[in-house]
């Protein structure tokens, strides 16, 4: 009996493999195409969709989460505690049974972090993402505009989360989203705008239902929504949102609020204890409103925490202590060329002094070390040396050459 494929009609001489069935045959090419059709239709992925929520037994406790963050981030204990508790409570919400009889439903508590540039807001988010057993994504608020304008719709936040979860809806609906640069969508003044603010107040209005919890039609490939496009429905009720922003200039709003009542003995007694060098620790929701966030969005971010500005001691520790500290990164780069890189204490003190002068936080520290090491990274691999020491004089010389001195 001559064997021919029932799909393409080719004989077994024309194909490499012919698979026989009860009443017919299929060649290997048609089998591959059939598999692709099944997977693209979503039928094949549907069985994998039922992903079980993470068990509380294998979820790290808040103290363990903070200890993990301590390995990578120096200081910022207050913010670490807030995030550790929020993430742990997020796992608790996911593990509560759907048929709970007591009628108590745990609400999610979205977080907003306020702190100067270079203090570790984004690093906190990236570090905790390594530890988590749920999908996690970081998005930038600066790219979003109101629906209908050039830019991205707020729904594309969930597109990123879908991509991380391999387009599985169930894990996506349990994920965590970090929205960076949330301060960049503040409206320009503390009054309802008489003109359309398409990248500020308009975006805040679009985020409202997303943060609170609703079913959103998400374009799977991102970008703008089109009428004849296919959408994936995602419920955001169990998605935890963490927002971060520098809020540059909010200290003036805080100072104005703290000095509102300047008459009377009680006001003098209260203002005497204010730390003028670190006003950020006194930040309140009303300061965010004065800065330009609408009251509705502040209400949907009930947990407000702050990050301290990095002092000289913190910058010195950031240089060497974390697991992926700046010095360790350069030592690894040189070690790959067989060179042992060392820094003298005086050299590191000089680098820290410059970082304090520039007031750019940990990012400033990185740019200074990059400037200092550029010539060495260019020359040393060709010189076949085994050691290289960075001294104070070398740092001063390199900074002078780059006009940073």
Short mmCIF file of C-alpha atoms in Angstrom, two decimals:
data_model
loop_
_atom_site.label_atom_id
_atom_site.label_comp_id
_atom_site.label_asym_id
_atom_site.label_seq_id
_atom_site.Cartn_x
_atom_site.Cartn_y
_atom_site.Cartn_z
CA UNK A 1 0.00 0.00 0.00
CA UNK A 2 1.36 3.39 -1.03
CA UNK A 3 1.61 5.82 1.90
CA UNK A 4 0.65 9.45 1.12
CA UNK A 5 0.11 12.37 3.50
CA UNK A 6 -3.62 13.08 3.91
CA UNK A 7 -2.87 16.83 4.32
CA UNK A 8 -0.36 17.73 1.57
CA UNK A 9 -0.63 14.63 -0.66
CA UNK A 10 3.11 13.89 -0.81
CA UNK A 11 4.29 10.27 -0.87
CA UNK A 12 6.65 8.74 1.69
CA UNK A 13 9.52 9.01 -0.84
CA UNK A 14 9.16 12.81 -0.86
CA UNK A 15 9.30 13.27 2.92
CA UNK A 16 11.70 12.30 5.69
CA UNK A 17 9.09 10.92 8.09
CA UNK A 18 5.53 9.66 7.63
CA UNK A 19 3.40 9.19 10.75
CA UNK A 20 0.63 6.62 10.43
CA UNK A 21 -2.78 6.80 12.09
CA UNK A 22 -5.87 4.54 12.16
CA UNK A 23 -7.25 5.72 8.82
CA UNK A 24 -4.51 7.93 7.36
CA UNK A 25 -1.03 9.41 7.40
CA UNK A 26 0.65 12.79 8.15
CA UNK A 27 4.18 13.91 7.20
CA UNK A 28 6.57 15.69 9.61
CA UNK A 29 6.11 19.11 7.91
CA UNK A 30 2.33 19.01 8.25
CA UNK A 31 2.69 17.83 11.87
CA UNK A 32 4.88 20.89 12.67
CA UNK A 33 2.38 23.24 11.03
CA UNK A 34 -0.51 21.63 12.91
CA UNK A 35 1.36 22.11 16.19
CA UNK A 36 1.97 25.82 15.42
CA UNK A 37 -1.71 26.35 14.56
CA UNK A 38 -2.79 24.76 17.85
CA UNK A 39 -0.36 26.89 19.92
CA UNK A 40 -1.29 30.16 18.16
CA UNK A 41 -4.98 29.49 18.71
CA UNK A 42 -4.40 29.50 22.48
CA UNK A 43 -5.79 25.99 23.03
CA UNK A 44 -2.35 24.58 23.80
CA UNK A 45 -1.47 27.39 26.21
CA UNK A 46 -4.78 27.17 28.06
CA UNK A 47 -3.76 24.08 30.02
CA UNK A 48 -0.60 25.77 31.29
CA UNK A 49 -2.59 28.86 32.28
CA UNK A 50 -3.75 27.47 35.60
CA UNK A 51 -0.77 28.61 37.58
CA UNK A 52 -1.08 28.11 41.33
CA UNK A 53 -0.48 31.12 43.60
CA UNK A 54 2.77 31.07 45.61
CA UNK A 55 2.48 29.20 48.91
CA UNK A 56 3.06 31.24 52.08
CA UNK A 57 5.35 28.49 53.39
CA UNK A 58 7.99 29.27 50.74
CA UNK A 59 7.51 33.05 50.76
CA UNK A 60 10.30 35.01 52.53
CA UNK A 61 9.17 36.86 55.66
CA UNK A 62 9.48 40.69 55.82
CA UNK A 63 12.67 40.49 57.89
CA UNK A 64 14.20 38.05 55.36
CA UNK A 65 13.22 40.33 52.45
CA UNK A 66 14.91 43.29 54.18
CA UNK A 67 18.05 41.23 54.90
CA UNK A 68 18.23 40.37 51.20
CA UNK A 69 17.87 44.06 50.24
CA UNK A 70 20.60 44.97 52.77
CA UNK A 71 23.11 42.96 50.73
CA UNK A 72 22.66 45.28 47.73
CA UNK A 73 21.42 48.62 49.10
CA UNK A 74 23.09 50.71 51.80
CA UNK A 75 20.85 52.45 54.35
CA UNK A 76 17.23 53.41 53.51
CA UNK A 77 15.95 51.16 56.33
CA UNK A 78 12.58 52.92 56.48
CA UNK A 79 11.82 52.35 52.78
CA UNK A 80 13.08 48.75 52.94
CA UNK A 81 10.75 47.96 55.85
CA UNK A 82 7.74 49.45 54.04
CA UNK A 83 8.45 47.54 50.83
CA UNK A 84 9.20 44.26 52.65
CA UNK A 85 5.90 44.39 54.52
CA UNK A 86 3.93 45.45 51.42
CA UNK A 87 5.36 42.60 49.31
CA UNK A 88 4.76 40.01 52.05
CA UNK A 89 1.17 41.22 52.51
CA UNK A 90 0.75 41.00 48.73
CA UNK A 91 1.63 37.29 48.93
CA UNK A 92 -0.86 36.92 51.80
CA UNK A 93 -3.62 38.42 49.67
CA UNK A 94 -2.82 36.00 46.87
CA UNK A 95 -2.91 33.00 49.18
CA UNK A 96 -6.27 33.81 50.82
CA UNK A 97 -8.88 31.22 49.71
CA UNK A 98 -11.57 32.42 47.31
CA UNK A 99 -14.33 30.76 49.37
CA UNK A 100 -13.33 32.35 52.68
CA UNK A 101 -16.39 32.28 54.96
CA UNK A 102 -15.45 35.10 57.40
CA UNK A 103 -16.26 37.82 54.83
CA UNK A 104 -13.00 39.69 55.47
CA UNK A 105 -11.23 40.57 52.22
CA UNK A 106 -7.69 41.94 52.45
CA UNK A 107 -7.32 45.09 50.37
CA UNK A 108 -4.07 45.82 48.55
CA UNK A 109 -1.93 48.73 49.69
CA UNK A 110 -0.11 50.44 46.82
CA UNK A 111 3.06 52.32 47.78
CA UNK A 112 4.60 55.64 46.75
CA UNK A 113 8.30 56.30 47.47
CA UNK A 114 9.67 59.85 47.54
CA UNK A 115 13.40 60.58 47.49
CA UNK A 116 16.14 62.59 45.77
CA UNK A 117 17.79 61.31 42.61
CA UNK A 118 20.43 58.61 43.07
CA UNK A 119 19.18 57.39 46.47
CA UNK A 120 18.13 53.91 45.30
CA UNK A 121 14.42 53.92 44.39
CA UNK A 122 14.83 52.04 41.11
CA UNK A 123 17.58 49.83 42.58
CA UNK A 124 15.20 48.79 45.37
CA UNK A 125 12.67 47.70 42.74
CA UNK A 126 15.22 45.85 40.60
CA UNK A 127 16.73 44.05 43.60
CA UNK A 128 13.43 42.88 45.01
CA UNK A 129 12.40 41.61 41.56
CA UNK A 130 15.20 39.01 41.75
CA UNK A 131 13.72 37.61 44.95
CA UNK A 132 10.06 37.40 43.99
CA UNK A 133 8.00 34.44 42.83
CA UNK A 134 5.50 36.63 40.95
CA UNK A 135 5.86 38.58 37.67
CA UNK A 136 7.52 41.95 38.21
CA UNK A 137 8.11 44.82 35.79
CA UNK A 138 9.48 48.37 35.93
CA UNK A 139 7.84 51.02 33.73
CA UNK A 140 8.64 54.70 33.19
CA UNK A 141 5.78 57.17 33.66
CA UNK A 142 7.38 59.78 31.39
CA UNK A 143 6.38 57.95 28.17
CA UNK A 144 2.63 57.97 28.89
CA UNK A 145 0.14 60.44 27.43
CA UNK A 146 -3.62 60.76 27.51
CA UNK A 147 -5.51 58.43 25.12
CA UNK A 148 -5.47 59.72 21.55
CA UNK A 149 -2.15 61.58 21.73
CA UNK A 150 1.33 60.62 20.58
CA UNK A 151 2.95 58.47 23.27
CA UNK A 152 1.84 55.33 25.11
CA UNK A 153 -1.50 54.54 26.74
CA UNK A 154 -1.42 53.64 30.44
CA UNK A 155 -2.63 50.14 29.49
CA UNK A 156 0.81 49.41 28.05
CA UNK A 157 1.97 49.08 31.70
CA UNK A 158 0.09 45.78 31.75
CA UNK A 159 1.51 44.80 28.34
CA UNK A 160 4.98 44.77 29.95
CA UNK A 161 3.68 42.62 32.82
CA UNK A 162 2.04 40.23 30.34
CA UNK A 163 5.33 39.87 28.49
CA UNK A 164 7.17 38.99 31.72
CA UNK A 165 4.48 36.37 32.48
CA UNK A 166 4.79 34.81 28.98
CA UNK A 167 1.34 36.19 28.10
CA UNK A 168 -0.34 34.07 30.80
CA UNK A 169 -3.23 36.03 32.28
CA UNK A 170 -3.41 34.31 35.69
CA UNK A 171 0.20 35.07 36.76
CA UNK A 172 -0.11 38.59 35.30
CA UNK A 173 -3.07 39.30 37.57
CA UNK A 174 -0.91 38.52 40.62
CA UNK A 175 2.11 40.59 39.56
CA UNK A 176 3.86 43.67 40.90
CA UNK A 177 4.46 46.85 38.86
CA UNK A 178 7.01 49.53 39.74
CA UNK A 179 6.09 52.87 38.10
CA UNK A 180 9.23 55.02 38.03
CA UNK A 181 9.34 58.83 37.64
CA UNK A 182 5.74 59.21 38.90
CA UNK A 183 6.53 62.85 39.72
CA UNK A 184 6.96 63.65 36.01
CA UNK A 185 3.20 63.32 35.44
CA UNK A 186 2.35 65.94 38.08
CA UNK A 187 0.16 68.74 36.79
CA UNK A 188 1.88 72.05 36.37
CA UNK A 189 0.02 73.86 39.13
CA UNK A 190 -2.14 72.95 42.13
CA UNK A 191 -5.37 73.85 40.34
CA UNK A 192 -7.52 71.99 37.81
CA UNK A 193 -6.04 72.84 34.42
CA UNK A 194 -8.04 75.07 32.09
CA UNK A 195 -6.06 73.65 29.15
CA UNK A 196 -5.53 69.99 28.35
CA UNK A 197 -2.52 68.52 30.19
CA UNK A 198 -2.03 65.39 28.07
CA UNK A 199 1.12 64.07 29.71
CA UNK A 200 0.34 65.14 33.28
CA UNK A 201 -3.15 65.31 34.73
CA UNK A 202 -4.56 63.29 31.82
CA UNK A 203 -2.24 60.37 32.58
CA UNK A 204 -3.09 60.53 36.28
CA UNK A 205 -6.79 60.26 35.42
CA UNK A 206 -6.02 57.22 33.24
CA UNK A 207 -4.12 55.52 36.08
CA UNK A 208 -6.96 55.82 38.60
CA UNK A 209 -8.94 52.67 37.77
CA UNK A 210 -5.73 50.78 37.01
CA UNK A 211 -4.41 51.38 40.54
CA UNK A 212 -7.72 50.72 42.28
CA UNK A 213 -8.62 47.52 40.45
CA UNK A 214 -10.66 46.97 37.31
CA UNK A 215 -10.78 44.77 34.20
CA UNK A 216 -8.62 46.34 31.48
CA UNK A 217 -8.43 45.44 27.79
CA UNK A 218 -4.70 45.24 27.09
CA UNK A 219 -3.20 45.32 23.56
CA UNK A 220 -0.84 42.30 23.64
CA UNK A 221 1.82 44.00 21.51
CA UNK A 222 1.61 47.36 23.29
CA UNK A 223 1.26 50.73 21.57
CA UNK A 224 -2.03 52.40 20.76
CA UNK A 225 -5.45 50.77 20.87
CA UNK A 226 -7.18 50.16 17.54
CA UNK A 227 -10.88 49.24 17.06
CA UNK A 228 -10.18 45.98 15.17
CA UNK A 229 -7.28 44.89 17.37
CA UNK A 230 -7.45 41.80 19.58
CA UNK A 231 -7.23 42.48 23.32
CA UNK A 232 -6.42 40.45 26.43
CA UNK A 233 -8.64 41.19 29.46
CA UNK A 234 -6.57 41.66 32.64
CA UNK A 235 -8.05 42.23 36.12
CA UNK A 236 -5.83 44.60 38.14
CA UNK A 237 -7.44 44.04 41.57
CA UNK A 238 -4.57 41.80 42.72
CA UNK A 239 -1.72 43.68 41.00
CA UNK A 240 0.43 45.60 43.50
CA UNK A 241 1.64 49.01 42.29
CA UNK A 242 4.79 50.61 43.73
CA UNK A 243 5.48 54.17 42.55
CA UNK A 244 8.69 56.13 42.90
CA UNK A 245 9.76 59.67 42.10
CA UNK A 246 12.36 62.30 42.97
CA UNK A 247 9.74 65.07 43.42
CA UNK A 248 12.43 67.70 42.91
CA UNK A 249 11.48 70.85 44.82
CA UNK A 250 8.93 69.21 47.15
CA UNK A 251 11.11 70.31 50.09
CA UNK A 252 9.80 73.86 49.52
CA UNK A 253 6.23 72.59 49.83
CA UNK A 254 7.12 70.73 53.04
CA UNK A 255 8.87 73.81 54.48
CA UNK A 256 5.86 76.00 53.69
CA UNK A 257 3.53 73.55 55.46
CA UNK A 258 5.79 73.20 58.52
CA UNK A 259 6.08 76.97 58.91
CA UNK A 260 2.39 77.74 58.34
CA UNK A 261 1.68 78.64 61.98
CA UNK A 262 4.47 80.96 63.05
CA UNK A 263 2.63 82.80 65.84
CA UNK A 264 2.48 81.59 69.44
CA UNK A 265 4.63 79.64 71.89
CA UNK A 266 3.48 76.19 70.66
CA UNK A 267 4.61 76.87 67.06
CA UNK A 268 8.13 77.86 68.25
CA UNK A 269 8.35 74.70 70.33
CA UNK A 270 7.37 72.51 67.35
CA UNK A 271 9.61 74.08 64.71
CA UNK A 272 12.65 73.83 66.99
CA UNK A 273 12.89 70.05 66.42
CA UNK A 274 12.68 70.16 62.60
CA UNK A 275 15.73 68.76 60.79
CA UNK A 276 16.25 71.35 58.05
CA UNK A 277 18.90 69.24 56.29
CA UNK A 278 16.46 66.38 55.67
CA UNK A 279 12.95 67.79 55.18
CA UNK A 280 11.94 64.77 53.10
CA UNK A 281 11.28 62.73 56.27
CA UNK A 282 8.32 65.04 57.05
CA UNK A 283 6.58 64.44 53.69
CA UNK A 284 2.78 64.07 53.91
CA UNK A 285 0.08 63.34 51.30
CA UNK A 286 -0.90 67.03 51.22
CA UNK A 287 2.64 67.85 50.03
CA UNK A 288 2.17 65.51 47.06
CA UNK A 289 -1.09 67.32 46.29
CA UNK A 290 0.69 70.68 46.40
CA UNK A 291 3.35 69.26 44.08
CA UNK A 292 0.75 68.36 41.46
CA UNK A 293 -0.65 64.86 42.09
CA UNK A 294 -4.45 64.81 42.03
CA UNK A 295 -6.18 63.82 45.32
CA UNK A 296 -7.80 60.75 43.71
CA UNK A 297 -4.43 59.20 42.81
CA UNK A 298 -2.95 59.99 46.25
CA UNK A 299 -5.90 58.15 47.82
CA UNK A 300 -5.07 55.06 45.75
CA UNK A 301 -1.45 55.10 47.00
CA UNK A 302 -2.12 54.85 50.76
CA UNK A 303 1.43 53.96 51.87
CA UNK A 304 3.85 56.90 51.63
CA UNK A 305 7.53 56.39 52.45
CA UNK A 306 10.68 58.40 51.82
CA UNK A 307 14.34 57.76 51.00
CA UNK A 308 17.04 59.70 52.80
CA UNK A 309 19.57 61.76 50.83
CA UNK A 310 22.93 59.96 50.80
CA UNK A 311 25.50 61.50 53.14
CA UNK A 312 29.26 61.08 52.90
CA UNK A 313 29.35 57.96 55.06
CA UNK A 314 26.63 56.24 53.00
CA UNK A 315 28.44 57.04 49.73
CA UNK A 316 31.68 55.61 51.15
CA UNK A 317 29.89 52.36 52.04
CA UNK A 318 28.13 52.20 48.63
CA UNK A 319 31.54 52.28 46.97
CA UNK A 320 32.69 48.95 48.48
CA UNK A 321 30.09 47.14 50.63
CA UNK A 322 27.16 45.94 48.43
CA UNK A 323 27.43 42.61 46.61
CA UNK A 324 27.58 44.42 43.28
CA UNK A 325 29.40 47.54 44.52
CA UNK A 326 31.08 49.84 42.00
CA UNK A 327 34.62 48.87 43.09
CA UNK A 328 33.79 45.12 42.88
CA UNK A 329 32.43 45.57 39.36
CA UNK A 330 35.67 47.17 38.13
CA UNK A 331 37.78 44.59 39.96
CA UNK A 332 35.87 41.86 38.13
CA UNK A 333 36.39 43.61 34.77
CA UNK A 334 40.16 43.79 35.38
CA UNK A 335 40.30 40.23 36.75
CA UNK A 336 38.94 38.97 33.43
CA UNK A 337 42.17 40.35 31.90
CA UNK A 338 44.26 38.73 34.63
CA UNK A 339 44.87 42.05 36.46
CA UNK A 340 44.37 42.47 40.22
CA UNK A 341 42.87 45.96 40.77
CA UNK A 342 43.20 47.72 44.14
CA UNK A 343 42.20 51.16 45.47
CA UNK A 344 43.99 52.95 48.31
CA UNK A 345 41.90 54.44 51.13
CA UNK A 346 42.94 57.97 50.12
CA UNK A 347 41.82 57.33 46.53
CA UNK A 348 38.37 56.22 47.66
CA UNK A 349 38.06 59.21 50.02
CA UNK A 350 38.85 61.56 47.09
CA UNK A 351 36.18 59.88 44.91
CA UNK A 352 33.60 60.22 47.70
CA UNK A 353 34.50 63.89 48.23
CA UNK A 354 33.78 64.59 44.56
CA UNK A 355 30.46 62.70 44.71
CA UNK A 356 29.36 64.79 47.71
CA UNK A 357 30.33 67.96 45.81
CA UNK A 358 28.25 67.02 42.73
CA UNK A 359 25.17 66.00 44.80
CA UNK A 360 24.12 63.30 42.31
CA UNK A 361 23.93 60.43 44.80
CA UNK A 362 25.14 56.96 43.85
CA UNK A 363 24.90 57.76 40.12
CA UNK A 364 27.43 60.55 40.58
CA UNK A 365 29.72 58.07 42.32
CA UNK A 366 29.54 55.76 39.32
CA UNK A 367 30.28 58.51 36.78
CA UNK A 368 33.34 59.68 38.77
CA UNK A 369 34.82 56.15 39.00
CA UNK A 370 34.15 55.66 35.28
CA UNK A 371 36.06 58.87 34.52
CA UNK A 372 38.97 57.87 36.78
CA UNK A 373 39.25 54.35 35.31
CA UNK A 374 38.82 55.16 31.61
CA UNK A 375 42.54 55.49 30.76
CA UNK A 376 43.44 52.42 32.82
CA UNK A 377 40.76 50.33 31.09
CA UNK A 378 42.12 51.47 27.74
CA UNK A 379 45.84 50.91 28.44
CA UNK A 380 46.29 48.14 31.03
CA UNK A 381 44.92 45.12 29.09
CA UNK A 382 47.67 45.66 26.45
CA UNK A 383 50.53 46.03 28.94
CA UNK A 384 50.47 42.44 30.26
CA UNK A 385 50.64 43.58 33.90
CA UNK A 386 49.25 41.51 36.80
CA UNK A 387 48.45 44.31 39.30
CA UNK A 388 47.22 47.89 39.15
CA UNK A 389 46.75 50.23 42.12
CA UNK A 390 44.61 53.38 42.04
CA UNK A 391 46.10 56.06 44.31
CA UNK A 392 44.92 59.50 45.39
CA UNK A 393 47.37 61.18 42.98
CA UNK A 394 46.10 59.03 40.10
CA UNK A 395 42.46 59.98 40.90
CA UNK A 396 43.33 63.70 41.08
CA UNK A 397 45.30 63.50 37.82
CA UNK A 398 42.46 61.74 35.95
CA UNK A 399 39.81 64.15 37.25
CA UNK A 400 42.02 67.08 36.23
CA UNK A 401 42.41 65.70 32.69
CA UNK A 402 38.64 65.37 32.34
CA UNK A 403 38.01 68.94 33.64
CA UNK A 404 35.99 67.55 36.57
CA UNK A 405 38.53 68.83 39.10
#
